[in-house]
Amino acid sequence: MWRYSRISDLDLDSYTLAAPSATVVPPALQPILDAIGARSALVIGGQPVGPVADGLVIGLDDQPAPLGEVAGEPDALVALNAAFCELLTMRVEKGTVLRDPVVVVTWVDGDGTSLFPRTLVNAEAGADAGIIEILASPDVASLVVPVTEVDLADGAHLKYLTIQVLGPRVWQVGTQASRLGRDADFLSYNVALGGDYARVRSESVLAGAGGTSRLLAMFLGDDRQMHDFATVQSHRGKHTTSDLLFKGAVANDSHSVYRGLIRVEKGASGTNAYQTNRNLVLGQGAHADSVPTLEIEENDVRCSHASAVGPIDEEQRFYLESRGVPPEMADRLIVSGFLDDVLERVPVPQLLPWLRATLAERLAQAEAVRP
Amino acid sequence: MSHVLLIEGLRANVGSKEILRGIDLEVNSGEVHVVMGPNGSGKSTLSHVIAGRPGYEVTGGKVTLDGLDLLTLPAWKRARAGLFLAMQYPIEVPGVSLVDALSAAFVSNGRPPALVPDLLAAEADRVGLDRRFLLRPLNVDLSGGERKRNETVQLGVIGPLFAVLDEIDSGLDVDALRAVARRIEGATAESGLGVLAITHYNRLLNELHADRIHVLIEGRIVASGGPELAEELETTGYAAYGVDEPVVVGAAVGAARLAGAAGAASGAGNGGRPGASAARTDLDPFADPFA
Ligand SMILES: Nc1ncnc2c1ncn2[C@@H]1O[C@H](COP(=O)(O)OP(=O)(O)O)[C@@H](O)[C@H]1O
Ligand SMILES: [Mg+2]
């Protein structure tokens, strides 16, 4: 049965517009910053805090790609973001290789407020950088509408990791858009754990020839939470590759929706496009939808998509039980194991222990992991 | 201290089909019992029902470990009571390593999980399983033989009171089979492990010393005896039990066929087989399977 996204329940009038208030690292986020370790810059609430590495330019007075050029205006919320946004621009200069990631913290702490962060990233020709965006909040009832636009020039390499650990009453309506030049290489990775309703629309446009875009996500839903993902792998240039892997689990009464489109435009010959979405349904009241779509206007392409929705395999549970592992522990192991292949591909390996521990903690919290 | 695994009148269905038709076995600490039977006779079903695998309906009888009724317990409590199952087809658990799984088992059992890696490494060496398999996801991309060694490693680390080994010999080459058999015999001697080894190949018996042999046909134990029973089966096959199938086979054979001839019944008696006692008379191997 198809369950519609809860986005139609969104009542914008119930939030008042706010600016980000945090200017220091909220104590709750210290462990993750410690796990990340060295960084090229730290940005909190749109402002750089502390030193910024050479070759990285952060600020408003710079010349980023014009607002909306990469993201377009796919829906009303992106338009709203353009109207109300707090703008952050980051430019990685031509040929610059940043050894350590840039860390961007968005801390949503105004109860009853709405926040519209806008991030424009320009990776110039031959630049190589990693950005970690941490989207977090205490337990407030707020709305956050983050829009991130990433423009990769020819031969640029960029890894963009988003860690969404919002509180359980926050609504998130996020958009991530990337555009890749010739031979550019982009990796986007979403860790989606928090939020009441949490949407991420992720679109990657392979504009130049030879570009490669990898889109990964790992999510876990609990309570009555909803994760709503929409992805577009859009191939325009010749010999471009996109590879998507979204995996998650929904516990208790939580829902997930995945809608994925592979679009290959006429002339994008030699396209390789892959899309995989797998969902583990843990709770009796939990539900996952997976809707892959292909739009292909070119003959010379290789495309595949796979999607799966199902409960924990009872044979796997039995095997672990037969070794003396109680079922709830077995289930936690199976879920962690299920997510492990996507987890292992997290672009910041030093974060893996933090991620595994956080995941284990959240799984333990999901009281009814057992169906 | 001696323990006993007792199976009495065990009957079980898969769907509406009766697979186990009244099984009686008694295994004591330190004993090795081997159950032999043709394909489809219910050997794996027996092992699964004892261990509590989902998908079977127990319709009668009991399985107890030192008097504890196992059939009312979930699988993990049976394991905690001291039962171990080595599966014929061990199940793949993606992303979960042997270390993770056994650490969880140790934690829930109040044993220090920090012991697990060293115990696993030692056990792996004993059966010639490459240590790198210990960190791999359980049974994923393992060959048949590696899986059997893996099962034996787990048996060694967990140290149960009783082990049900379902075709632990299949997929193993001669050397591996020998190493696995040595490990099992080691456990029977050192810690008094009681073994119920299930097979349809005689070759296991060349390596593993059996105290008792039982012949399982169509869900019933039709004969029990000493090691000589196996030798006899090797020469005559299951024909004496009305099943047209040789015991030593290289590949899977077709479904067992009931001869059903009354005349063959005399062959099932103990007259022709010194040392082999007839099965309990109420377990008639030639009873109408649909009765
Ligand atoms: N899950 C199942 N569904 C249907 N039939 C089954 C199932 N498991 C076992 N059986 C049937 O039960 C009988 C015994 O099977 P099994 O216990 O696997 O035999 P063995 O291990 O001796 O070869 C066979 O006829 C088999 O087809
Ligand atoms: Mg079998």
XYZ file of C-alpha atoms and ligand atoms in Angstrom:
690
model
C 0.000 0.000 0.000
C 1.332 3.413 -0.917
C 1.456 5.917 1.910
C 1.810 9.478 0.875
C 4.527 11.689 2.166
C 3.532 13.730 5.200
C 4.854 16.898 3.567
C 1.263 17.987 2.925
C 0.805 18.224 6.715
C 3.442 20.942 6.920
C 2.032 24.128 8.420
C 4.455 26.934 7.673
C 2.480 29.463 9.700
C 3.233 27.628 12.899
C 6.907 28.636 12.720
C 8.515 32.042 13.055
C 11.537 32.888 10.967
C 14.815 32.787 12.867
C 18.507 33.270 12.238
C 20.983 30.689 13.478
C 22.075 31.532 17.002
C 24.900 29.144 17.828
C 28.393 30.543 17.350
C 30.282 27.965 19.376
C 30.184 24.199 19.166
C 27.156 22.969 21.117
C 28.417 20.514 23.760
C 26.187 17.783 22.333
C 28.212 17.858 19.124
C 31.648 17.788 20.698
C 31.996 13.979 20.454
C 31.439 13.981 16.713
C 33.836 16.892 16.198
C 36.399 15.052 18.283
C 35.878 11.972 16.118
C 36.434 14.014 12.955
C 39.665 15.451 14.317
C 41.688 17.806 12.114
C 39.715 20.081 9.777
C 40.345 22.696 7.133
C 37.744 25.030 8.622
C 34.848 25.044 11.032
C 31.679 26.917 10.156
C 28.954 27.383 12.731
C 25.709 29.164 11.999
C 27.074 30.330 8.666
C 30.242 31.909 10.111
C 33.764 30.511 10.036
C 35.118 29.934 13.534
C 38.887 29.760 13.814
C 41.448 29.334 11.047
C 40.581 28.588 7.427
C 42.964 26.555 5.279
C 44.762 28.127 2.346
C 42.906 27.821 -0.919
C 39.512 27.762 0.776
C 37.462 30.933 0.634
C 34.446 31.256 2.894
C 32.182 34.237 2.879
C 29.621 36.448 1.270
C 31.836 38.861 -0.591
C 33.082 36.117 -2.849
C 31.662 35.226 -6.243
C 29.858 31.928 -6.004
C 27.747 30.389 -8.696
C 24.531 32.406 -8.649
C 21.912 31.278 -6.176
C 19.684 28.666 -7.705
C 21.866 28.021 -10.705
C 22.583 24.451 -9.640
C 19.475 23.654 -7.627
C 16.976 25.353 -9.899
C 13.640 25.800 -8.189
C 12.173 22.324 -8.006
C 9.585 23.179 -5.376
C 8.060 25.905 -3.253
C 10.335 25.246 -0.315
C 13.464 25.833 -2.337
C 11.865 29.089 -3.498
C 11.109 29.947 0.107
C 14.682 29.165 1.007
C 15.908 31.535 -1.692
C 13.763 34.272 -0.188
C 14.697 33.769 3.476
C 18.070 32.122 3.354
C 21.178 32.634 5.430
C 23.764 32.247 2.710
C 27.068 30.497 3.120
C 29.472 30.269 0.220
C 32.547 28.124 0.068
C 35.015 28.108 -2.774
C 37.873 25.689 -3.110
C 40.403 27.367 -5.358
C 41.698 25.876 -8.548
C 43.991 22.925 -7.947
C 43.693 23.172 -4.160
C 43.812 19.899 -2.310
C 42.393 20.173 1.187
C 43.855 17.450 3.335
C 41.244 17.732 6.076
C 37.484 18.127 5.771
C 35.598 21.384 6.166
C 33.063 21.048 8.953
C 29.792 22.944 8.744
C 27.528 22.885 11.783
C 23.879 23.860 11.594
C 22.371 23.851 15.055
C 18.617 24.335 15.068
C 17.756 25.468 18.583
C 14.914 27.978 18.399
C 11.700 26.309 19.517
C 8.882 27.089 17.104
C 11.188 28.699 14.574
C 12.067 28.041 10.981
C 15.559 28.191 9.541
C 16.586 28.359 5.882
C 20.301 27.613 5.532
C 21.695 27.940 2.024
C 25.094 26.648 1.109
C 26.820 27.208 -2.195
C 29.962 25.234 -2.821
C 32.271 25.852 -5.742
C 35.002 23.334 -6.300
C 37.189 24.881 -8.965
C 39.050 22.970 -11.632
C 41.218 20.250 -10.176
C 40.282 21.078 -6.582
C 39.938 18.205 -4.127
C 38.038 18.635 -0.875
C 35.693 17.079 1.635
C 32.834 18.762 3.476
C 31.002 17.417 6.483
C 27.720 19.069 7.292
C 26.257 18.369 10.703
C 22.576 19.149 10.985
C 21.529 18.869 14.589
C 19.201 20.175 17.232
C 18.090 19.766 20.807
C 14.518 18.592 21.353
C 12.658 21.538 19.831
C 9.666 21.763 17.490
C 11.241 23.549 14.557
C 11.460 23.571 10.814
C 14.691 23.553 8.885
C 14.834 23.934 5.111
C 18.462 23.494 4.088
C 19.428 23.879 0.453
C 22.908 22.966 -0.675
C 24.224 23.616 -4.152
C 27.499 22.075 -5.203
C 29.202 23.062 -8.407
C 32.166 20.959 -9.481
C 34.323 22.391 -12.234
C 36.276 20.178 -14.634
C 38.356 17.593 -12.839
C 37.210 18.671 -9.360
C 36.786 16.060 -6.636
C 34.385 16.652 -3.802
C 33.007 14.502 -1.008
C 29.977 15.813 0.800
C 28.853 14.063 3.967
C 25.700 15.143 5.757
C 25.024 13.893 9.244
C 21.472 14.598 10.204
C 20.892 14.101 13.915
C 17.979 16.470 14.455
C 15.702 16.105 17.451
C 12.526 14.027 17.207
C 10.182 17.005 16.715
C 12.070 18.819 13.981
C 10.812 18.938 10.435
C 13.472 18.961 7.780
C 12.829 19.671 4.133
C 16.228 19.491 2.517
C 17.505 19.831 -1.018
C 20.953 18.885 -2.240
C 21.913 19.616 -5.801
C 25.187 18.973 -7.550
C 26.449 19.734 -11.015
C 29.533 18.038 -12.361
C 31.882 19.313 -15.027
C 34.123 17.233 -17.207
C 35.807 14.343 -15.369
C 34.591 15.670 -12.043
C 34.080 13.243 -9.198
C 31.410 13.718 -6.567
C 30.440 11.649 -3.597
C 27.416 12.536 -1.541
C 26.686 10.638 1.617
C 23.667 11.151 3.845
C 23.404 9.777 7.336
C 19.785 10.383 8.269
C 18.903 9.536 11.824
C 16.803 12.318 13.308
C 13.792 14.460 12.610
C 10.070 13.940 12.828
C 9.542 14.304 9.115
C 12.894 14.408 7.305
C 13.017 14.899 3.583
C 16.093 14.953 1.444
C 15.814 15.659 -2.229
C 19.122 14.882 -3.858
C 19.820 15.627 -7.489
C 23.088 15.154 -9.281
C 23.534 16.458 -12.801
C 26.388 14.974 -14.777
C 26.857 17.819 -17.184
C 30.386 17.361 -18.519
C 31.785 14.232 -20.138
C 33.415 11.580 -17.978
C 31.992 12.684 -14.621
C 31.238 10.281 -11.787
C 28.653 10.782 -9.091
C 28.175 8.454 -6.169
C 25.158 8.977 -3.966
C 24.917 7.072 -0.705
C 22.585 7.179 2.227
C 22.096 5.309 5.442
C 18.996 5.913 7.492
C 17.226 4.640 10.551
C 13.662 5.493 11.486
C 12.049 5.129 14.880
C 8.799 6.049 16.623
C 6.492 7.775 14.137
C 9.323 9.313 12.190
C 9.287 9.588 8.420
C 12.288 9.642 6.124
C 11.428 10.825 2.666
C 14.067 10.570 -0.055
C 13.811 11.690 -3.636
C 16.819 11.300 -5.878
C 17.608 12.229 -9.450
C 20.638 10.954 -11.323
C 20.655 13.130 -14.375
C 23.031 12.265 -17.213
C 23.771 14.888 -19.846
C 27.441 14.420 -20.681
C 28.890 11.450 -22.509
C 30.532 8.572 -20.618
C 29.243 9.619 -17.258
C 28.652 7.313 -14.318
C 26.282 7.512 -11.391
C 26.025 4.963 -8.645
C 23.435 5.211 -5.916
C 23.058 3.113 -2.783
C 20.424 4.054 -0.203
C 19.910 1.630 2.657
C 17.940 1.960 5.804
C 15.767 0.410 8.447
C 12.448 1.512 9.877
C 11.542 0.517 13.413
C 8.329 0.774 15.408
C 5.829 2.996 13.563
C 8.297 4.812 11.361
C 8.080 5.134 7.597
C 10.453 5.626 4.760
C 9.810 6.614 1.203
C 12.368 6.341 -1.512
C 11.679 7.718 -4.966
C 14.542 7.501 -7.392
C 14.838 8.640 -10.964
C 17.585 7.866 -13.413
C 17.373 10.258 -16.335
C 19.593 9.800 -19.361
C 19.246 12.592 -21.860
C 19.643 12.228 -25.581
C 23.326 12.435 -26.431
C 24.528 11.095 -23.078
C 25.944 8.004 -24.727
C 28.149 5.666 -22.731
C 26.183 6.359 -19.555
C 26.485 3.980 -16.630
C 23.762 4.492 -14.070
C 23.064 2.271 -11.101
C 20.559 2.619 -8.336
C 19.978 0.401 -5.326
C 17.555 0.984 -2.485
C 17.129 -1.618 0.258
C 14.923 -1.283 3.277
C 14.544 -3.385 6.363
C 11.167 -3.134 8.037
C 11.517 -3.842 11.742
C 8.299 -2.798 13.421
C 4.735 -4.040 12.989
C 3.659 -0.476 12.330
C 6.674 0.385 10.200
C 6.482 0.785 6.467
C 8.852 1.414 3.581
C 8.071 2.395 0.024
C 10.545 2.171 -2.791
C 9.792 3.561 -6.208
C 12.551 3.512 -8.806
C 11.981 5.105 -12.194
C 14.003 5.216 -15.401
C 13.770 7.837 -18.126
C 16.157 6.941 -20.892
C 16.415 8.750 -24.181
C 19.686 7.282 -25.357
C 20.485 3.777 -26.598
C 24.087 3.349 -25.627
C 23.612 3.137 -21.867
C 24.011 0.697 -19.036
C 21.438 1.142 -16.316
C 20.262 -1.001 -13.466
C 18.075 -0.525 -10.498
C 17.238 -2.754 -7.594
C 14.980 -2.203 -4.677
C 13.929 -4.364 -1.787
C 11.651 -3.995 1.191
C 11.354 -6.716 3.778
C 11.531 -7.802 7.389
C 14.495 -9.341 9.158
C 15.180 -12.769 7.725
C 13.978 -15.220 10.320
C 16.535 -17.797 9.218
C 19.316 -15.343 9.978
C 17.778 -14.651 13.351
C 17.523 -18.384 14.021
C 21.147 -18.957 13.102
C 22.313 -16.358 15.604
C 19.846 -17.591 18.216
C 21.155 -21.109 17.827
C 24.507 -19.713 19.014
C 22.867 -18.416 22.178
C 22.154 -14.865 21.038
C 18.768 -13.591 22.300
C 16.447 -12.428 19.502
C 16.558 -8.696 20.240
C 20.347 -8.813 20.236
C 20.318 -10.920 17.073
C 18.077 -8.371 15.386
C 20.397 -5.525 16.299
C 23.320 -7.463 14.861
C 21.407 -8.224 11.679
C 20.361 -4.595 11.184
C 23.894 -3.335 11.787
C 25.172 -5.993 9.432
C 22.621 -5.018 6.819
C 23.798 -1.413 6.966
C 27.447 -2.312 7.140
C 28.260 -2.208 3.435
C 26.980 1.340 3.107
C 28.520 2.309 6.433
C 31.904 1.095 5.322
C 31.826 3.510 2.427
C 31.557 6.599 4.606
C 34.063 9.056 3.114
C 35.563 10.006 6.474
C 36.835 6.697 7.843
C 37.774 8.196 11.207
C 34.039 8.707 11.755
C 33.227 5.018 11.473
C 33.572 4.203 15.184
C 31.337 7.159 16.098
C 28.812 6.112 13.449
C 28.732 2.497 14.515
C 28.347 3.457 18.161
C 25.588 5.969 17.381
C 23.776 3.437 15.284
C 24.038 0.775 17.974
C 22.698 3.241 20.529
C 19.760 4.196 18.341
C 18.966 0.591 17.580
C 18.963 -0.172 21.273
C 16.532 2.719 21.764
C 14.182 1.432 19.121
C 12.252 -0.534 21.695
C 10.358 -2.741 19.306
C 13.100 -3.736 16.941
C 11.622 -7.192 17.162
C 8.527 -7.601 15.003
C 29.058 -34.565 35.667
C 27.079 -36.547 33.159
C 24.247 -35.052 31.186
C 21.586 -36.584 29.012
C 19.796 -35.473 25.878
C 16.616 -37.468 25.598
C 14.343 -37.616 22.580
C 11.105 -39.469 23.133
C 8.420 -40.217 20.574
C 9.241 -37.040 18.659
C 6.847 -36.295 15.838
C 6.886 -33.236 13.612
C 5.222 -31.873 10.520
C 6.226 -29.540 7.780
C 2.975 -28.018 6.647
C 0.503 -30.862 6.726
C 3.143 -33.481 5.956
C 4.398 -35.633 8.788
C 8.191 -35.887 8.538
C 9.195 -37.240 11.946
C 7.072 -40.171 12.961
C 8.145 -40.930 16.483
C 11.873 -40.697 17.193
C 13.504 -42.095 20.335
C 17.157 -41.423 21.091
C 19.203 -41.082 24.224
C 22.602 -39.402 24.099
C 24.733 -39.195 27.209
C 27.775 -37.037 27.864
C 30.839 -38.251 26.022
C 28.877 -40.486 23.647
C 28.881 -40.241 19.876
C 25.661 -41.311 18.196
C 25.429 -41.356 14.443
C 22.102 -41.210 12.661
C 22.255 -42.449 9.102
C 19.540 -42.391 6.543
C 18.832 -41.830 2.899
C 18.018 -38.475 1.431
C 14.704 -37.126 2.548
C 14.388 -39.464 5.506
C 14.044 -36.537 7.906
C 17.591 -36.113 9.206
C 17.779 -32.365 8.849
C 14.239 -32.029 10.100
C 15.264 -33.894 13.244
C 18.204 -31.546 13.818
C 16.089 -28.449 13.186
C 13.260 -29.527 15.437
C 15.696 -30.222 18.268
C 17.309 -26.806 17.825
C 14.060 -24.882 17.358
C 14.316 -23.672 13.784
C 11.099 -21.970 12.633
C 8.905 -23.727 10.098
C 8.225 -27.010 11.871
C 5.262 -28.097 13.907
C 5.952 -30.536 16.712
C 2.949 -32.810 16.949
C 4.110 -35.111 19.691
C 6.894 -36.322 21.935
C 9.558 -34.655 23.989
C 13.130 -33.469 23.829
C 14.762 -32.880 27.183
C 18.222 -31.916 28.330
C 18.779 -33.111 31.881
C 15.020 -33.094 32.228
C 14.601 -29.545 30.907
C 11.911 -29.493 28.240
C 13.671 -27.962 25.226
C 10.675 -27.889 22.915
C 8.944 -25.168 24.910
C 12.040 -22.944 24.803
C 13.049 -20.472 22.089
C 16.145 -21.461 20.142
C 18.517 -19.212 22.077
C 17.479 -20.675 25.413
C 18.068 -24.170 24.069
C 21.550 -23.004 23.112
C 22.043 -21.519 26.534
C 20.930 -24.803 28.084
C 23.875 -26.426 26.314
C 22.644 -27.427 22.878
C 24.561 -26.684 19.697
C 23.508 -27.224 16.086
C 25.953 -27.424 13.215
C 23.765 -26.905 10.191
C 23.887 -28.815 6.945
C 23.560 -25.504 5.129
C 24.820 -22.804 7.482
C 22.984 -19.528 6.941
C 24.609 -16.386 5.604
C 24.307 -13.337 7.809
C 25.550 -10.340 5.800
C 27.655 -7.851 7.692
C 27.819 -9.878 10.906
C 31.147 -11.491 11.680
C 31.819 -14.566 13.730
C 33.483 -12.358 16.337
C 30.380 -10.123 16.556
C 28.009 -13.070 16.809
C 29.911 -15.021 19.428
C 30.696 -11.884 21.424
C 26.962 -11.238 21.629
C 26.416 -14.837 22.709
C 29.076 -14.474 25.401
C 27.621 -11.192 26.657
C 24.161 -12.674 26.987
C 25.636 -15.655 28.777
C 27.617 -13.568 31.226
C 30.952 -14.664 29.794
C 33.608 -12.057 29.003
C 33.372 -11.230 25.282
C 37.018 -10.163 25.329
C 37.884 -13.875 25.307
C 36.219 -14.481 21.969
C 38.920 -13.387 19.493
C 41.647 -15.558 21.022
C 39.340 -18.529 21.435
C 38.250 -18.212 17.821
C 41.809 -17.956 16.557
C 42.822 -21.066 18.498
C 39.813 -23.028 17.252
C 40.354 -21.887 13.670
C 43.904 -23.179 13.813
C 42.729 -26.529 15.153
C 40.522 -27.197 12.130
C 42.620 -25.382 9.546
C 40.235 -22.491 8.936
C 42.092 -19.415 7.738
C 41.870 -16.792 10.493
C 40.781 -14.122 8.051
C 37.399 -15.859 7.849
C 36.794 -14.921 11.471
C 36.267 -11.279 10.530
C 34.232 -11.934 7.417
C 30.450 -11.846 7.414
C 29.083 -15.165 8.625
C 29.113 -17.800 5.880
C 29.047 -15.178 3.129
C 31.164 -16.283 0.171
C 32.422 -19.326 2.060
C 32.780 -22.655 0.305
C 30.878 -25.653 1.623
C 33.963 -26.960 3.364
C 34.807 -23.607 4.927
C 31.318 -23.395 6.302
C 31.662 -26.783 7.974
C 34.955 -25.782 9.535
C 33.355 -22.550 10.599
C 30.572 -24.476 12.338
C 33.173 -26.595 14.085
C 35.060 -23.483 15.213
C 31.872 -22.143 16.781
C 31.246 -25.457 18.482
C 34.730 -25.283 19.955
C 34.353 -21.731 21.229
C 30.861 -22.145 22.654
C 31.627 -25.459 24.335
C 28.113 -26.924 24.519
C 26.996 -30.030 26.407
C 25.472 -31.582 23.295
C 26.065 -31.004 19.608
C 23.778 -31.996 16.777
C 25.927 -32.152 13.652
C 23.929 -32.231 10.446
C 26.158 -33.586 7.674
C 29.218 -31.948 9.122
C 31.186 -34.173 6.737
C 29.708 -32.935 3.489
C 31.909 -30.584 1.526
C 35.037 -31.487 3.489
C 38.047 -33.103 1.890
C 39.719 -36.001 3.668
C 42.172 -33.862 5.615
C 39.569 -31.360 6.688
C 37.188 -34.119 7.701
C 39.932 -35.644 9.807
C 40.674 -32.323 11.507
C 37.003 -31.723 12.210
C 36.508 -35.259 13.519
C 39.589 -34.896 15.782
C 38.164 -31.662 17.165
C 34.819 -33.266 17.912
C 36.398 -36.304 19.508
C 38.619 -33.976 21.484
C 35.540 -32.283 22.881
C 33.914 -35.592 23.789
C 37.033 -36.648 25.664
C 37.967 -33.306 27.245
C 34.636 -31.803 28.158
C 32.310 -34.766 27.790
C 30.485 -33.373 24.760
C 27.625 -35.611 23.699
C 27.290 -35.867 19.916
C 24.372 -36.613 17.639
C 26.004 -36.735 14.224
C 23.703 -36.995 11.247
C 24.944 -38.134 7.880
C 24.148 -40.056 4.802
C 27.766 -40.746 3.967
C 29.701 -43.526 5.584
C 32.930 -41.601 5.312
C 32.275 -39.690 8.527
C 32.484 -42.985 10.375
C 35.955 -43.629 9.012
C 37.126 -40.612 10.963
C 34.722 -40.249 13.841
C 34.471 -43.095 16.304
C 30.787 -43.820 16.876
C 29.398 -45.509 19.963
C 25.990 -46.097 18.452
C 24.581 -46.069 14.946
C 20.914 -45.461 14.195
C 19.181 -45.892 10.893
C 16.521 -43.326 10.064
C 14.014 -44.219 7.378
C 10.933 -42.198 6.574
C 10.995 -40.364 9.858
C 11.580 -43.386 12.081
C 14.614 -45.018 13.653
C 14.345 -48.522 12.226
C 17.535 -50.010 13.604
C 20.180 -49.200 16.182
C 23.470 -50.887 16.782
C 27.187 -50.658 17.243
C 29.742 -49.546 14.625
C 29.308 -52.821 12.740
C 25.888 -51.649 11.674
C 27.560 -49.029 9.538
C 29.797 -51.586 7.853
C 26.794 -53.603 7.035
C 24.965 -50.623 5.629
C 27.961 -49.984 3.460
C 27.628 -53.342 1.770
C 23.877 -53.716 1.668
C 22.680 -50.145 1.531
C 19.267 -49.397 2.900
C 17.731 -52.242 0.903
C 17.227 -54.235 4.050
C 15.001 -51.413 5.220
C 13.036 -51.380 2.038
C 14.817 -48.385 0.580
C 16.500 -48.729 -2.760
C 19.487 -46.535 -2.140
C 23.133 -47.308 -1.535
C 24.664 -45.767 1.554
C 27.857 -44.542 0.004
C 26.928 -42.079 -2.645
C 28.890 -39.373 -4.294
C 25.994 -37.233 -5.277
C 22.468 -36.638 -4.204
C 20.204 -39.505 -5.094
C 16.547 -39.600 -5.827
C 13.828 -39.850 -3.272
C 13.905 -42.899 -1.103
C 11.526 -45.571 -2.220
C 9.627 -47.820 0.084
C 9.719 -51.436 -1.006
C 6.664 -52.135 1.050
C 7.080 -55.902 0.584
C 6.226 -57.887 3.662
C 9.012 -60.306 2.814
C 11.633 -57.630 3.313
C 10.491 -57.210 6.865
C 12.487 -60.198 7.991
C 15.602 -58.422 6.792
C 14.928 -55.690 9.224
C 15.032 -58.066 12.140
C 18.215 -58.608 14.035
C 18.673 -62.171 12.891
C 20.986 -61.431 10.024
C 22.980 -58.731 11.739
C 24.979 -59.595 14.779
C 25.138 -56.683 17.144
C 22.315 -54.846 15.537
C 19.242 -54.795 17.649
C 15.922 -54.373 16.002
C 14.188 -51.084 16.345
C 11.386 -50.785 18.798
C 8.565 -52.904 17.545
C 6.138 -50.028 17.655
C 8.276 -48.266 15.073
C 7.448 -50.445 12.125
C 9.437 -49.226 9.120
C 6.907 -50.699 6.773
C 3.863 -49.114 8.197
C 1.729 -47.408 5.645
C 3.183 -43.918 5.418
C -0.259 -42.500 4.835
C -1.936 -44.347 7.671
N 10.607 -26.628 4.499
C 10.138 -27.734 3.915
N 9.053 -27.665 3.112
C 8.549 -28.758 2.535
N 9.035 -29.988 2.702
C 10.094 -30.136 3.483
C 10.715 -29.005 4.139
N 11.755 -29.462 4.865
C 11.791 -30.779 4.671
N 10.814 -31.193 3.850
C 10.552 -32.561 3.412
O 10.760 -33.366 4.543
C 11.435 -34.552 4.171
C 12.672 -34.689 5.006
O 13.579 -33.657 4.676
P 14.976 -33.527 5.429
O 14.725 -33.530 6.878
O 15.666 -32.362 4.854
O 15.696 -34.860 4.993
P 17.214 -35.304 5.002
O 17.984 -34.309 5.796
O 17.201 -36.637 5.629
O 17.645 -35.365 3.589
C 11.693 -34.460 2.683
O 10.690 -35.160 2.031
C 11.581 -33.002 2.396
O 11.115 -32.805 1.102
Mg 19.587 -33.050 5.360
